[in-house]
Coordinates of C-alpha atoms (C1' of nucleotides) in Angstrom, one line a residue:
Chain A
M126 CA 139.7 14.1 96.5
S127 CA 138.6 14.8 93.0
E128 CA 137.6 11.1 92.7
N129 CA 135.2 11.5 95.5
N130 CA 133.8 14.6 94.0
V131 CA 133.2 12.9 90.7
D132 CA 131.5 9.9 92.5
N133 CA 129.3 12.1 94.5
G134 CA 128.3 14.0 91.5
A135 CA 127.4 10.9 89.5
N136 CA 125.5 9.2 92.4
A137 CA 123.7 12.3 93.5
P138 CA 120.0 11.6 93.1
K139 CA 118.7 13.6 90.2
A140 CA 115.4 15.4 90.3
R141 CA 112.6 13.3 88.9
N142 CA 111.6 13.5 85.3
F143 CA 108.4 11.5 85.0
V144 CA 108.1 12.2 81.3
Y145 CA 111.3 10.1 80.9
E146 CA 109.6 7.3 82.9
L147 CA 106.6 7.2 80.7
V148 CA 108.5 7.4 77.5
E149 CA 110.9 4.7 78.6
K150 CA 108.0 2.4 79.3
D151 CA 106.5 3.0 75.9
V152 CA 109.9 2.3 74.3
M153 CA 110.2 -0.9 76.3
E154 CA 106.8 -2.0 75.3
G155 CA 107.7 -1.5 71.7
K156 CA 105.1 1.2 71.0
N157 CA 105.3 3.0 67.7
G158 CA 108.2 0.9 66.6
K159 CA 110.2 2.1 69.6
R160 CA 110.4 5.5 68.0
V161 CA 110.7 8.7 70.2
H162 CA 109.7 11.8 68.3
T163 CA 108.6 15.0 70.1
R164 CA 107.9 18.6 69.1
F165 CA 108.1 22.1 70.5
P166 CA 105.0 23.9 69.3
P167 CA 105.1 27.6 70.1
E168 CA 102.4 30.0 68.9
P169 CA 104.3 32.9 67.2
N170 CA 102.6 35.5 69.3
G171 CA 105.3 36.7 71.6
Y172 CA 108.9 36.2 72.9
L173 CA 110.0 33.1 74.6
H174 CA 110.6 33.3 78.3
I175 CA 112.1 31.1 81.0
G176 CA 108.9 29.1 81.2
H177 CA 109.3 28.1 77.6
A178 CA 112.8 27.2 78.3
K179 CA 111.5 24.4 80.5
A180 CA 109.2 23.2 77.8
I181 CA 112.0 23.4 75.2
I182 CA 114.4 21.4 77.4
V183 CA 111.7 18.8 78.1
D184 CA 110.7 18.5 74.5
F185 CA 114.2 18.4 72.9
G186 CA 115.8 16.9 76.0
T187 CA 113.4 13.9 75.9
A188 CA 114.3 13.3 72.2
E189 CA 118.0 13.6 73.0
K190 CA 117.7 11.2 75.9
F191 CA 116.1 8.5 73.9
G192 CA 118.0 9.0 70.7
G193 CA 114.9 10.4 69.0
K194 CA 114.1 13.6 67.2
C195 CA 112.3 16.8 68.1
N196 CA 110.5 19.1 65.6
L197 CA 110.0 22.8 65.8
R198 CA 106.4 23.6 64.9
F199 CA 104.8 27.0 64.8
D200 CA 101.2 26.6 65.9
D201 CA 99.9 29.3 63.6
T202 CA 96.2 28.5 63.4
N203 CA 94.9 31.9 64.6
P204 CA 96.0 34.6 62.1
V205 CA 94.6 37.4 64.2
K206 CA 97.1 36.9 67.0
E207 CA 100.2 35.9 65.2
D208 CA 103.1 37.6 63.5
V209 CA 106.3 36.8 61.6
E210 CA 108.1 39.1 63.9
Y211 CA 108.1 36.4 66.6
V212 CA 109.1 33.5 64.3
D213 CA 112.7 34.7 64.0
S214 CA 113.2 35.4 67.7
I215 CA 111.8 32.1 68.7
Q216 CA 114.2 30.2 66.5
E217 CA 117.1 32.3 67.7
D218 CA 116.3 31.6 71.3
I219 CA 115.9 27.8 70.8
R220 CA 119.3 27.7 69.0
W221 CA 120.9 29.7 71.7
L222 CA 119.7 27.1 74.3
G223 CA 121.7 24.6 72.2
F224 CA 118.9 22.7 70.4
D225 CA 118.6 21.9 66.8
W226 CA 115.5 20.8 64.9
E227 CA 117.6 20.3 61.8
D228 CA 115.4 20.2 58.7
R229 CA 112.2 19.6 60.7
L230 CA 110.8 23.1 60.9
Y231 CA 107.0 23.0 60.4
Y232 CA 104.1 25.3 60.6
A233 CA 100.6 24.1 61.4
S234 CA 99.6 26.1 58.3
D235 CA 101.7 23.6 56.2
F236 CA 99.0 21.1 56.9
F237 CA 95.9 23.3 56.2
E238 CA 95.1 21.3 53.1
Q239 CA 95.5 17.9 54.8
L240 CA 93.5 19.1 57.8
Y241 CA 90.7 20.2 55.4
E242 CA 90.7 16.8 53.7
F243 CA 90.5 15.0 57.0
A244 CA 87.7 17.2 58.0
V245 CA 85.8 16.3 54.9
R246 CA 86.4 12.6 55.7
L247 CA 85.0 13.1 59.1
I248 CA 81.9 14.7 57.6
K249 CA 81.5 11.8 55.2
Q250 CA 81.6 9.5 58.2
G251 CA 78.8 11.4 59.8
K252 CA 81.1 12.5 62.6
A253 CA 81.2 16.3 61.9
Y254 CA 78.6 18.8 61.0
I255 CA 78.1 22.4 60.1
D256 CA 76.3 24.5 62.7
D257 CA 74.6 27.7 61.6
Q258 CA 74.0 29.0 65.1
P259 CA 75.7 32.1 66.6
A260 CA 78.5 31.7 69.1
E261 CA 76.3 32.7 72.1
L262 CA 73.7 30.0 71.3
I263 CA 76.3 27.3 70.8
S264 CA 77.9 28.4 74.1
Q265 CA 74.5 28.2 75.9
Q266 CA 73.8 24.7 74.5
R267 CA 77.1 23.5 75.7
G268 CA 75.8 23.5 79.3
T269 CA 78.0 23.9 82.3
P270 CA 80.5 21.6 83.9
T271 CA 77.8 20.3 86.2
R272 CA 74.9 20.3 83.7
P273 CA 74.9 18.4 80.4
G274 CA 74.6 20.2 77.1
T275 CA 71.8 20.0 74.6
E276 CA 72.2 19.0 71.0
S277 CA 72.2 21.6 68.2
P278 CA 69.2 21.5 65.8
Y279 CA 71.8 21.3 63.0
R280 CA 73.4 18.2 64.4
S281 CA 71.4 15.8 62.2
R282 CA 72.0 17.7 59.0
S283 CA 72.6 15.4 56.0
I284 CA 76.1 14.5 55.0
E285 CA 75.5 16.0 51.5
E286 CA 74.4 19.3 53.0
N287 CA 77.3 19.4 55.4
L288 CA 79.7 18.7 52.5
D289 CA 78.2 21.5 50.4
L290 CA 78.2 24.0 53.2
F291 CA 81.8 23.2 54.3
A292 CA 83.0 23.7 50.7
R293 CA 81.2 27.0 50.5
M294 CA 82.7 28.0 53.8
R295 CA 86.1 27.5 52.3
K296 CA 85.2 29.4 49.2
G297 CA 84.4 32.4 51.3
E298 CA 80.6 32.6 50.7
F299 CA 79.9 33.3 54.4
P300 CA 80.9 36.1 56.7
N301 CA 82.9 35.6 59.9
G302 CA 80.9 33.7 62.5
A303 CA 78.1 32.6 60.2
R304 CA 78.9 28.9 60.5
V305 CA 81.3 26.5 62.1
L306 CA 82.3 22.9 61.6
R307 CA 81.8 20.8 64.8
A308 CA 82.8 17.3 65.6
K309 CA 79.9 15.1 66.6
V310 CA 81.1 13.6 69.9
D311 CA 78.9 13.7 73.0
M312 CA 76.9 16.7 74.2
A313 CA 76.2 14.9 77.5
S314 CA 79.9 14.2 78.3
P315 CA 81.1 15.3 81.7
N316 CA 84.1 16.7 79.9
M317 CA 83.2 20.0 78.4
H318 CA 85.7 19.6 75.6
M319 CA 83.9 16.5 74.3
R320 CA 80.6 18.4 73.8
D321 CA 80.8 18.7 70.0
P322 CA 83.9 20.9 69.9
L323 CA 84.5 23.4 67.1
M324 CA 86.9 22.2 64.4
Y325 CA 86.8 25.2 62.0
R326 CA 85.7 28.8 62.2
I327 CA 85.3 31.4 59.5
L328 CA 88.0 34.1 59.7
H329 CA 88.4 36.5 56.8
Q330 CA 91.9 37.5 57.8
A331 CA 95.2 37.4 56.1
H332 CA 97.6 34.8 57.5
H333 CA 101.3 35.6 57.9
R334 CA 102.2 32.6 55.8
T335 CA 99.2 31.5 53.7
G336 CA 98.0 35.1 53.0
N337 CA 94.4 35.1 51.7
E338 CA 94.4 31.5 50.6
W339 CA 92.2 30.5 53.5
C340 CA 89.2 32.1 55.2
I341 CA 88.5 29.1 57.5
Y342 CA 91.0 28.1 60.1
P343 CA 91.2 25.0 62.2
M344 CA 90.9 25.2 66.0
Y345 CA 93.7 24.1 68.3
D346 CA 92.1 20.9 69.5
Y347 CA 91.6 19.6 66.0
A348 CA 94.8 20.9 64.5
H349 CA 97.3 20.1 67.2
G350 CA 96.8 16.3 67.4
Q351 CA 96.5 16.0 63.7
C352 CA 99.7 17.9 63.1
D353 CA 101.4 15.6 65.6
Y354 CA 100.0 12.7 63.6
F355 CA 101.2 14.1 60.2
E356 CA 104.7 14.8 61.6
G357 CA 105.0 11.3 63.1
I358 CA 105.2 12.6 66.7
T359 CA 105.1 9.9 69.3
H360 CA 105.0 12.0 72.5
S361 CA 103.2 15.2 72.5
L362 CA 104.4 16.9 75.7
C363 CA 102.5 19.9 77.0
T364 CA 101.5 21.7 80.2
L365 CA 98.9 20.6 82.7
E366 CA 96.1 22.9 81.5
F367 CA 95.7 20.6 78.5
E368 CA 95.0 17.6 80.7
V369 CA 91.2 17.8 80.1
H370 CA 91.8 18.1 76.4
R371 CA 93.5 14.7 76.2
P372 CA 90.3 12.6 75.7
L373 CA 89.5 14.8 72.7
Y374 CA 93.0 14.6 71.4
E375 CA 92.7 10.9 71.5
W376 CA 89.2 10.9 70.0
F377 CA 90.5 12.8 66.9
V378 CA 93.5 10.7 66.5
E379 CA 91.4 7.6 66.8
Q380 CA 89.1 8.7 64.0
L381 CA 91.9 9.4 61.6
S382 CA 94.6 6.9 62.3
E383 CA 94.8 4.1 59.9
S384 CA 97.5 2.1 61.6
D385 CA 98.9 1.2 65.0
Y386 CA 100.7 4.5 65.2
R387 CA 99.3 6.8 67.9
P388 CA 100.8 10.0 69.2
R389 CA 100.3 10.3 72.9
Q390 CA 99.8 13.5 74.9
I391 CA 101.7 13.8 78.3
E392 CA 101.2 16.8 80.5
F393 CA 103.7 18.2 83.0
S394 CA 103.5 21.3 85.3
R395 CA 104.6 24.6 84.0
L396 CA 107.4 26.6 85.6
N397 CA 106.5 29.2 88.3
L398 CA 109.4 31.3 89.5
T399 CA 109.4 33.6 92.5
Y400 CA 109.5 37.4 91.8
T401 CA 109.0 36.6 88.1
M402 CA 106.1 37.6 85.9
M403 CA 105.3 35.0 83.2
S404 CA 102.2 36.5 81.8
K405 CA 102.7 37.4 78.2
R406 CA 100.1 40.1 78.4
N407 CA 101.9 41.9 81.2
L408 CA 105.3 41.4 79.7
L409 CA 104.0 43.0 76.5
S410 CA 102.7 46.0 78.6
L411 CA 106.1 46.4 80.2
V412 CA 107.6 46.8 76.8
Q413 CA 104.8 48.9 75.3
E414 CA 104.8 51.3 78.2
N415 CA 108.6 51.6 78.2
L416 CA 108.8 50.4 81.7
V417 CA 111.7 48.3 80.4
S418 CA 113.9 48.9 77.4
G419 CA 112.5 46.1 75.3
W420 CA 111.9 42.4 75.2
D421 CA 115.6 41.9 75.8
D422 CA 115.9 44.2 78.7
P423 CA 118.2 42.3 81.1
R424 CA 115.5 42.4 83.8
M425 CA 113.0 40.6 81.6
P426 CA 112.4 36.8 82.1
T427 CA 112.6 36.4 78.4
L428 CA 115.3 34.3 76.9
S429 CA 116.6 37.3 75.0
G430 CA 116.7 39.3 78.2
M431 CA 118.5 36.6 80.1
R432 CA 121.0 36.1 77.3
R433 CA 121.7 39.9 77.4
R434 CA 121.9 39.7 81.1
G435 CA 124.6 37.0 80.9
Y436 CA 122.6 34.0 81.9
T437 CA 124.1 30.9 80.1
P438 CA 122.3 28.1 78.3
T439 CA 124.2 25.6 80.5
G440 CA 123.0 27.4 83.6
I441 CA 119.4 27.5 82.5
R442 CA 119.5 23.8 81.5
S443 CA 121.1 22.8 84.7
F444 CA 118.4 24.7 86.6
V445 CA 115.6 22.8 84.8
E446 CA 117.3 19.5 85.5
K447 CA 117.7 20.3 89.2
M448 CA 114.1 21.2 89.3
G449 CA 112.7 18.1 87.7
V450 CA 109.7 17.4 85.6
T451 CA 106.5 16.4 87.5
K452 CA 102.8 17.1 87.7
T453 CA 102.8 19.0 90.9
K454 CA 102.3 22.8 90.7
G455 CA 104.8 24.8 92.7
M456 CA 106.8 27.9 92.9
V457 CA 110.5 27.5 92.4
D458 CA 112.8 29.9 94.2
L459 CA 114.6 32.3 91.9
A460 CA 117.7 31.7 94.0
M461 CA 117.9 28.2 92.4
L462 CA 118.2 29.7 88.9
E463 CA 120.7 32.2 90.1
H464 CA 122.7 29.5 91.7
A465 CA 122.7 27.4 88.5
V466 CA 123.9 30.4 86.5
R467 CA 126.6 31.3 89.0
E468 CA 127.8 27.7 89.1
D469 CA 128.3 27.7 85.4
L470 CA 129.8 31.2 85.3
N471 CA 132.3 30.4 88.0
K472 CA 133.9 27.9 85.7
K473 CA 133.8 30.1 82.6
A474 CA 134.1 33.7 83.4
S475 CA 137.4 35.5 83.3
R476 CA 138.4 37.3 86.4
V477 CA 139.1 40.9 86.0
M478 CA 139.5 43.9 88.3
G479 CA 137.0 46.7 88.1
V480 CA 135.8 49.4 90.5
I481 CA 132.1 50.4 90.4
D482 CA 132.1 53.0 93.1
P483 CA 135.6 54.6 92.9
L484 CA 137.6 56.2 95.7
K485 CA 140.9 57.7 94.7
V486 CA 144.1 56.4 96.5
V487 CA 147.5 58.0 96.1
I488 CA 150.5 55.8 96.9
T489 CA 152.7 58.7 98.3
N490 CA 155.9 56.8 98.2
Y491 CA 155.4 55.4 94.7
P492 CA 157.3 57.2 91.8
E493 CA 155.2 59.6 89.9
G494 CA 154.6 58.6 86.2
Q495 CA 155.8 55.0 86.7
V496 CA 153.7 52.2 85.2
E497 CA 154.5 48.7 86.4
M498 CA 152.8 45.6 85.2
V499 CA 151.7 43.0 87.8
S500 CA 150.6 39.5 86.9
A501 CA 147.1 38.4 87.6
V502 CA 145.3 35.0 87.4
N503 CA 142.6 34.8 84.7
N504 CA 140.5 32.1 86.3
H505 CA 141.0 30.5 89.6
E506 CA 139.0 27.4 88.6
D507 CA 140.9 26.9 85.3
E508 CA 144.7 27.0 85.3
S509 CA 144.7 26.8 81.5
A510 CA 143.2 30.2 81.3
G511 CA 146.6 31.6 82.1
R512 CA 147.6 35.0 83.4
R513 CA 147.5 38.6 82.3
D514 CA 149.3 41.8 83.2
V515 CA 147.6 44.7 85.0
P516 CA 149.1 48.1 85.2
F517 CA 149.9 49.5 88.6
T518 CA 150.5 53.3 89.2
R519 CA 150.8 55.9 91.9
E520 CA 147.2 56.8 91.6
L521 CA 144.6 54.1 92.0
Y522 CA 140.9 53.6 92.5
I523 CA 139.5 51.3 95.1
E524 CA 135.9 50.5 96.0
R525 CA 134.5 53.1 98.3
E526 CA 133.0 50.5 100.5
D527 CA 136.4 49.0 101.0
F528 CA 137.4 51.8 103.3
M529 CA 136.0 52.7 106.7
E530 CA 137.3 55.5 108.8
D531 CA 136.0 54.0 112.0
A532 CA 136.2 50.3 111.2
P533 CA 134.5 47.7 113.4
K534 CA 136.7 44.8 114.6
K535 CA 135.5 42.4 111.9
F536 CA 136.0 44.8 109.0
F537 CA 138.9 43.2 107.1
R538 CA 139.6 46.0 104.6
L539 CA 141.2 49.4 104.6
A540 CA 141.1 51.8 107.5
P541 CA 143.5 54.4 108.8
G542 CA 146.8 52.8 109.9
V543 CA 145.6 49.4 108.6
E544 CA 147.7 47.4 106.1
V545 CA 146.0 45.5 103.3
R546 CA 147.0 43.7 100.2
L547 CA 146.3 45.3 96.8
K548 CA 145.6 42.1 95.0
Y549 CA 148.5 40.9 92.8
A550 CA 150.5 44.1 93.6
Y551 CA 151.7 45.2 97.0
Y552 CA 150.8 45.6 100.6
A553 CA 149.7 49.2 101.3
T554 CA 148.9 51.1 104.5
C555 CA 146.5 54.0 104.8
T556 CA 148.2 57.1 106.2
D557 CA 145.9 60.0 105.5
V558 CA 142.2 60.6 104.8
I559 CA 141.5 63.7 102.7
K560 CA 138.1 65.3 103.0
N561 CA 136.2 68.1 101.3
D562 CA 134.4 71.0 102.9
Q563 CA 131.4 68.9 103.5
G564 CA 133.5 66.3 105.4
E565 CA 133.2 63.7 102.6
I566 CA 136.1 61.5 102.0
V567 CA 137.5 62.3 98.6
E568 CA 140.9 60.7 98.6
L569 CA 143.2 58.5 100.6
H570 CA 146.9 58.6 101.0
C571 CA 148.7 55.3 101.4
T572 CA 152.3 54.0 101.5
Y573 CA 153.3 50.8 99.9
D574 CA 156.0 48.3 100.8
P575 CA 158.2 47.7 97.8
A576 CA 159.3 44.4 99.2
T577 CA 155.8 42.9 98.9
K578 CA 155.6 42.8 95.1
G579 CA 153.2 40.2 93.9
G580 CA 151.3 40.4 97.2
N581 CA 153.5 38.4 99.6
S582 CA 155.8 39.8 102.2
P583 CA 159.3 38.3 102.6
D584 CA 159.0 38.6 106.4
G585 CA 155.9 36.5 106.4
R586 CA 153.6 39.1 108.0
K587 CA 149.9 38.6 107.1
V588 CA 147.2 41.0 106.2
K589 CA 143.5 40.4 106.8
G590 CA 142.2 42.0 103.7
T591 CA 142.8 41.8 100.0
L592 CA 141.4 44.6 97.9
H593 CA 140.7 44.9 94.2
W594 CA 141.9 48.1 92.6
V595 CA 142.5 49.7 89.3
S596 CA 145.0 52.3 88.0
A597 CA 143.5 55.8 87.9
T598 CA 145.5 56.7 84.9
E599 CA 145.8 53.4 82.9
S600 CA 142.3 52.2 83.1
L601 CA 139.1 52.3 81.0
E602 CA 136.2 54.3 82.1
V603 CA 133.0 52.3 81.6
E604 CA 129.4 52.2 82.4
V605 CA 128.0 49.5 84.6
R606 CA 124.4 48.6 85.0
L607 CA 123.3 46.8 88.2
Y608 CA 120.1 44.9 88.1
D609 CA 117.7 43.6 90.8
R610 CA 114.5 41.7 90.5
L611 CA 111.8 43.5 88.5
F612 CA 109.0 42.7 90.9
N613 CA 109.1 43.0 94.6
V614 CA 106.3 40.5 95.4
E615 CA 107.0 36.8 95.6
D616 CA 104.3 35.7 93.2
P617 CA 103.4 38.6 90.9
S618 CA 101.6 36.2 88.5
S619 CA 99.1 35.1 91.1
E620 CA 98.0 38.6 92.1
K621 CA 95.6 38.8 89.2
D622 CA 93.4 41.6 90.6
R623 CA 96.4 43.8 91.3
D624 CA 97.9 46.1 88.8
F625 CA 101.3 44.7 88.0
R626 CA 102.7 48.2 87.9
E627 CA 102.2 48.5 91.6
M628 CA 104.4 45.5 92.1
L629 CA 107.4 46.8 90.2
N630 CA 110.6 47.1 92.1
P631 CA 111.7 50.8 91.8
D632 CA 115.3 49.9 92.3
S633 CA 115.5 47.2 89.7
L634 CA 118.0 49.2 87.6
E635 CA 120.9 51.3 88.8
I636 CA 123.3 52.9 86.3
R637 CA 126.8 53.7 87.3
S638 CA 128.4 55.8 84.6
K639 CA 131.8 56.4 86.1
C640 CA 133.3 53.0 86.7
Y641 CA 136.8 51.9 86.0
I642 CA 138.2 48.7 84.7
E643 CA 141.6 47.3 83.9
P644 CA 142.6 47.8 80.3
S645 CA 142.8 44.1 79.4
V646 CA 139.0 44.0 78.7
K647 CA 139.2 46.6 75.9
N648 CA 139.0 44.0 73.2
A649 CA 136.1 42.0 74.8
K650 CA 133.2 41.2 72.5
P651 CA 129.6 41.8 73.3
L652 CA 128.2 39.2 75.7
D653 CA 131.6 38.1 76.9
A654 CA 131.4 37.1 80.6
F655 CA 133.6 38.3 83.4
Q656 CA 133.8 38.0 87.1
F657 CA 134.8 41.3 88.6
E658 CA 136.9 40.3 91.6
R659 CA 134.8 40.5 94.7
L660 CA 131.9 42.2 92.9
G661 CA 130.0 39.7 90.9
Y662 CA 129.5 38.4 87.4
F663 CA 129.2 40.9 84.6
N664 CA 129.0 40.8 80.8
V665 CA 129.5 43.2 78.0
D666 CA 126.2 44.5 76.8
K667 CA 125.2 43.4 73.3
D668 CA 124.9 47.1 72.2
S669 CA 128.1 48.2 73.9
S670 CA 129.8 50.6 71.5
G671 CA 133.5 51.2 71.1
E672 CA 133.8 54.6 72.9
K673 CA 132.5 53.6 76.3
M674 CA 131.9 50.0 77.1
V675 CA 128.7 49.0 78.9
F676 CA 128.6 46.2 81.4
N677 CA 125.6 44.4 82.8
R678 CA 125.7 42.8 86.2
T679 CA 124.6 39.2 85.6
A680 CA 124.6 38.3 89.3
S681 CA 126.3 39.5 92.5
L682 CA 128.7 37.3 94.3
R683 CA 127.5 35.7 97.5
D684 CA 128.8 38.3 99.9
N685 CA 128.1 38.1 103.7
W686 CA 130.7 40.4 105.2
G687 CA 127.8 42.5 106.5
K688 CA 126.5 39.6 108.6
K689 CA 129.9 38.6 109.8
M690 CA 130.6 42.2 111.0
G691 CA 127.4 42.3 113.0
Chain B
rU42 C1' 74.8 18.5 91.6
rG43 C1' 80.1 16.9 87.3
rA44 C1' 84.9 15.2 85.2
rC45 C1' 90.0 15.2 85.5
rC46 C1' 94.7 16.2 88.1
rC47 C1' 97.8 17.2 92.4
rA48 C1' 99.5 16.7 97.9
rU49 C1' 106.9 14.7 101.4
rG50 C1' 111.5 20.2 105.6
rG51 C1' 111.0 27.4 103.8
rU52 C1' 111.5 26.0 98.2
rG53 C1' 112.2 22.1 94.2
rU54 C1' 112.7 16.9 94.2
rA55 C1' 114.3 11.5 96.2
rA56 C1' 113.2 7.1 98.8
rU57 C1' 116.1 0.3 95.6
rU58 C1' 108.6 -0.1 93.8
rG59 C1' 106.1 -2.3 101.1
rG60 C1' 111.7 -2.1 105.2
rC61 C1' 113.5 3.1 110.6
rA62 C1' 112.6 9.8 105.0
rA63 C1' 117.6 11.4 101.2
rC64 C1' 119.6 15.2 97.7
rA65 C1' 119.8 20.3 95.9
rC66 C1' 118.7 25.5 96.7
rG67 C1' 118.1 28.7 100.8
rU68 C1' 119.6 29.5 106.1
rC69 C1' 123.4 29.0 110.1
rU70 C1' 128.6 27.2 112.1
rG71 C1' 133.7 26.4 111.3
rG72 C1' 138.2 25.6 108.1
rU73 C1' 141.2 26.8 103.6
rU74 C1' 141.9 31.0 100.4
rU75 C1' 146.2 36.8 97.0
rU76 C1' 138.1 37.4 95.7
rG77 C1' 134.2 37.9 102.8
rG78 C1' 133.9 34.2 95.8
rU79 C1' 135.1 29.1 95.0
rC80 C1' 136.3 24.7 97.7
rC81 C1' 136.0 21.6 102.2
rA82 C1' 133.7 20.1 106.9
rG83 C1' 129.3 20.4 109.9
rA84 C1' 124.3 22.1 111.9
rA85 C1' 119.3 23.4 112.2
rG86 C1' 114.8 22.2 109.6
rA87 C1' 109.7 17.4 107.6
rG88 C1' 107.9 12.0 110.3
rU89 C1' 105.2 12.5 104.6
rU90 C1' 97.2 16.8 104.6
rU91 C1' 93.5 13.8 107.7
rA92 C1' 90.8 9.3 109.1
rG93 C1' 90.1 4.3 108.4
rG94 C1' 91.8 -0.4 106.0
rU95 C1' 95.4 -4.4 104.1
rU96 C1' 100.2 -6.0 106.2
rC97 C1' 105.0 -8.5 110.8
rG98 C1' 105.8 -3.7 108.6
rA99 C1' 102.8 1.9 104.6
rG100 C1' 105.4 8.2 102.3
rC101 C1' 104.6 4.1 98.8
rC102 C1' 98.7 -0.3 98.1
rC103 C1' 92.9 0.3 99.0
rU104 C1' 88.7 3.5 100.7
rA105 C1' 86.8 8.0 102.2
rA106 C1' 87.5 13.0 103.6
rU107 C1' 90.2 17.7 103.4
rG108 C1' 92.9 21.2 100.8
rG109 C1' 94.7 23.1 96.1
rG110 C1' 94.3 23.3 90.7
rU111 C1' 92.2 22.7 85.6
rC112 C1' 87.7 22.6 82.4
rA113 C1' 81.8 26.2 80.3
rA114 C1' 87.2 31.3 74.1
rC115 C1' 84.5 30.9 66.8
rC116 C1' 92.4 31.5 71.9
rA117 C1' 96.6 28.3 72.1

RNA sequence: UGACCCAUGGUGUAAUUGGCAACACGUCUGGUUUUGGUCCAGAAGAGUUUAGGUUCGAGCCCUAAUGGGUCAACCA
């Protein structure tokens, strides 16, 4: 049986990764000395989210696949948007996903001097010039996608003058916006990006790493490809919206490369997930307006949020692999991510008994004050996880929804006169239902069968239901937080003209402050994962303090008793 | 009067490179089960955007059309 499973797993068609296909071809053709070297180039202007996880897995995963390397490079060419605050969280999140850039941590700003020298070289070759015109004029002259641009009057400026002006730009002689350096490409190109793109702008602004050393900063199109070149990158993997930039990327590399070595840009589609907001701007608003507790709120699609929620690196990586890497834009069902996470957690999470909506049960024929240990399985998927002891007492809590006074035929759990199994303990039968003045059920009385210890009856009689339970006197009172999707529309990112606040799911967080859990978890560490029997996957919150533990629900279990009853 | 990219069940991907469309998620049945979980067995669901062409044969190749997307930041 297990052999078949292994075979099926190995032969199961994997989702396509067309980046692998292209890289493999390059290696086989012997390009760049058969090297494979990629990079993950985040701009340090926000927290990483699940969309970045795909990029990280593609970048580092491609290197891993071909025995190459992957650098981490902070694309910090715009000091007005960037901050050190994000540099640390980004590194933490990449490491958490299980990737290592070793000693290859770079900043685009590391290359500012080289970038400047290359720019000078381009000017000397007559391929770049200083334009004195204001932004609006340059923009006008650029034309439109359907109408060619017109050349700047400064385009034919002499090399000497360009050199002089560029040096003075660097010295800080001009105010912001006074001049720019542009590449001399082709103002009539059908590709807007080739119409003499800007290479440098003046920005009198302190940079988070270079301080006030520079007042001119390179633009993305110029800097990115050259940094790839300096770092020896062979495959520059990015998302689809950079497709039209590729000719320019290649143009710059062509001007500057002095050997056969050429980095190559390959674009793949970015991740879109149902019910998930990926817009950095809106995520920032959620945080700033306190609509969530922070970037690591367990409902956030950020990696820090998912980590806190209990999603695992393995689950996330498996999700990306199931999804594949292609150029087709689509919308992946959130259920696929949840499945990948559950699949991983099912193997790893310790089983534990907890009650999140307690209803008291008194076992009337069980001795008062007696505490008896029953043996429970830690992980049904992993024998080596062993067993633990759980205290059983006269007063217990069960899940309120596990009892129905007028039970329909397919309700397998507790009802008056019905016998069920208290998991790992005894068979018990409900004898009395105690109500308050309002007619609400406040307590149940049951009797137990001492002969069924461990959960099996010597006479072989069967019960239909098995309930999880917890001792009312020997358990820990904890807080449990239940999460649901943050947005209630399928594609919140696409509804651009709608305020994202209107799309928030009002029931995305439910706090249950009086929950009970078996005492075995009291030494659990933050982020430890558990599967509460019959309830779902939970983890210990990262900020859970000693006095009262806090649990987050990572995911519910697939539970369809409601359907079966109907 | 533009350039570039994309197009297969509800969703994401396959299809030995031209040979009667497969896998995963989701949905639904049934079985096992000391978790209505897991696991196992099974079902429904697309004839591949359209129209031509090449071919004995096309989801794969060619042409055109249609639909969708990206590009006109001194952002990345």
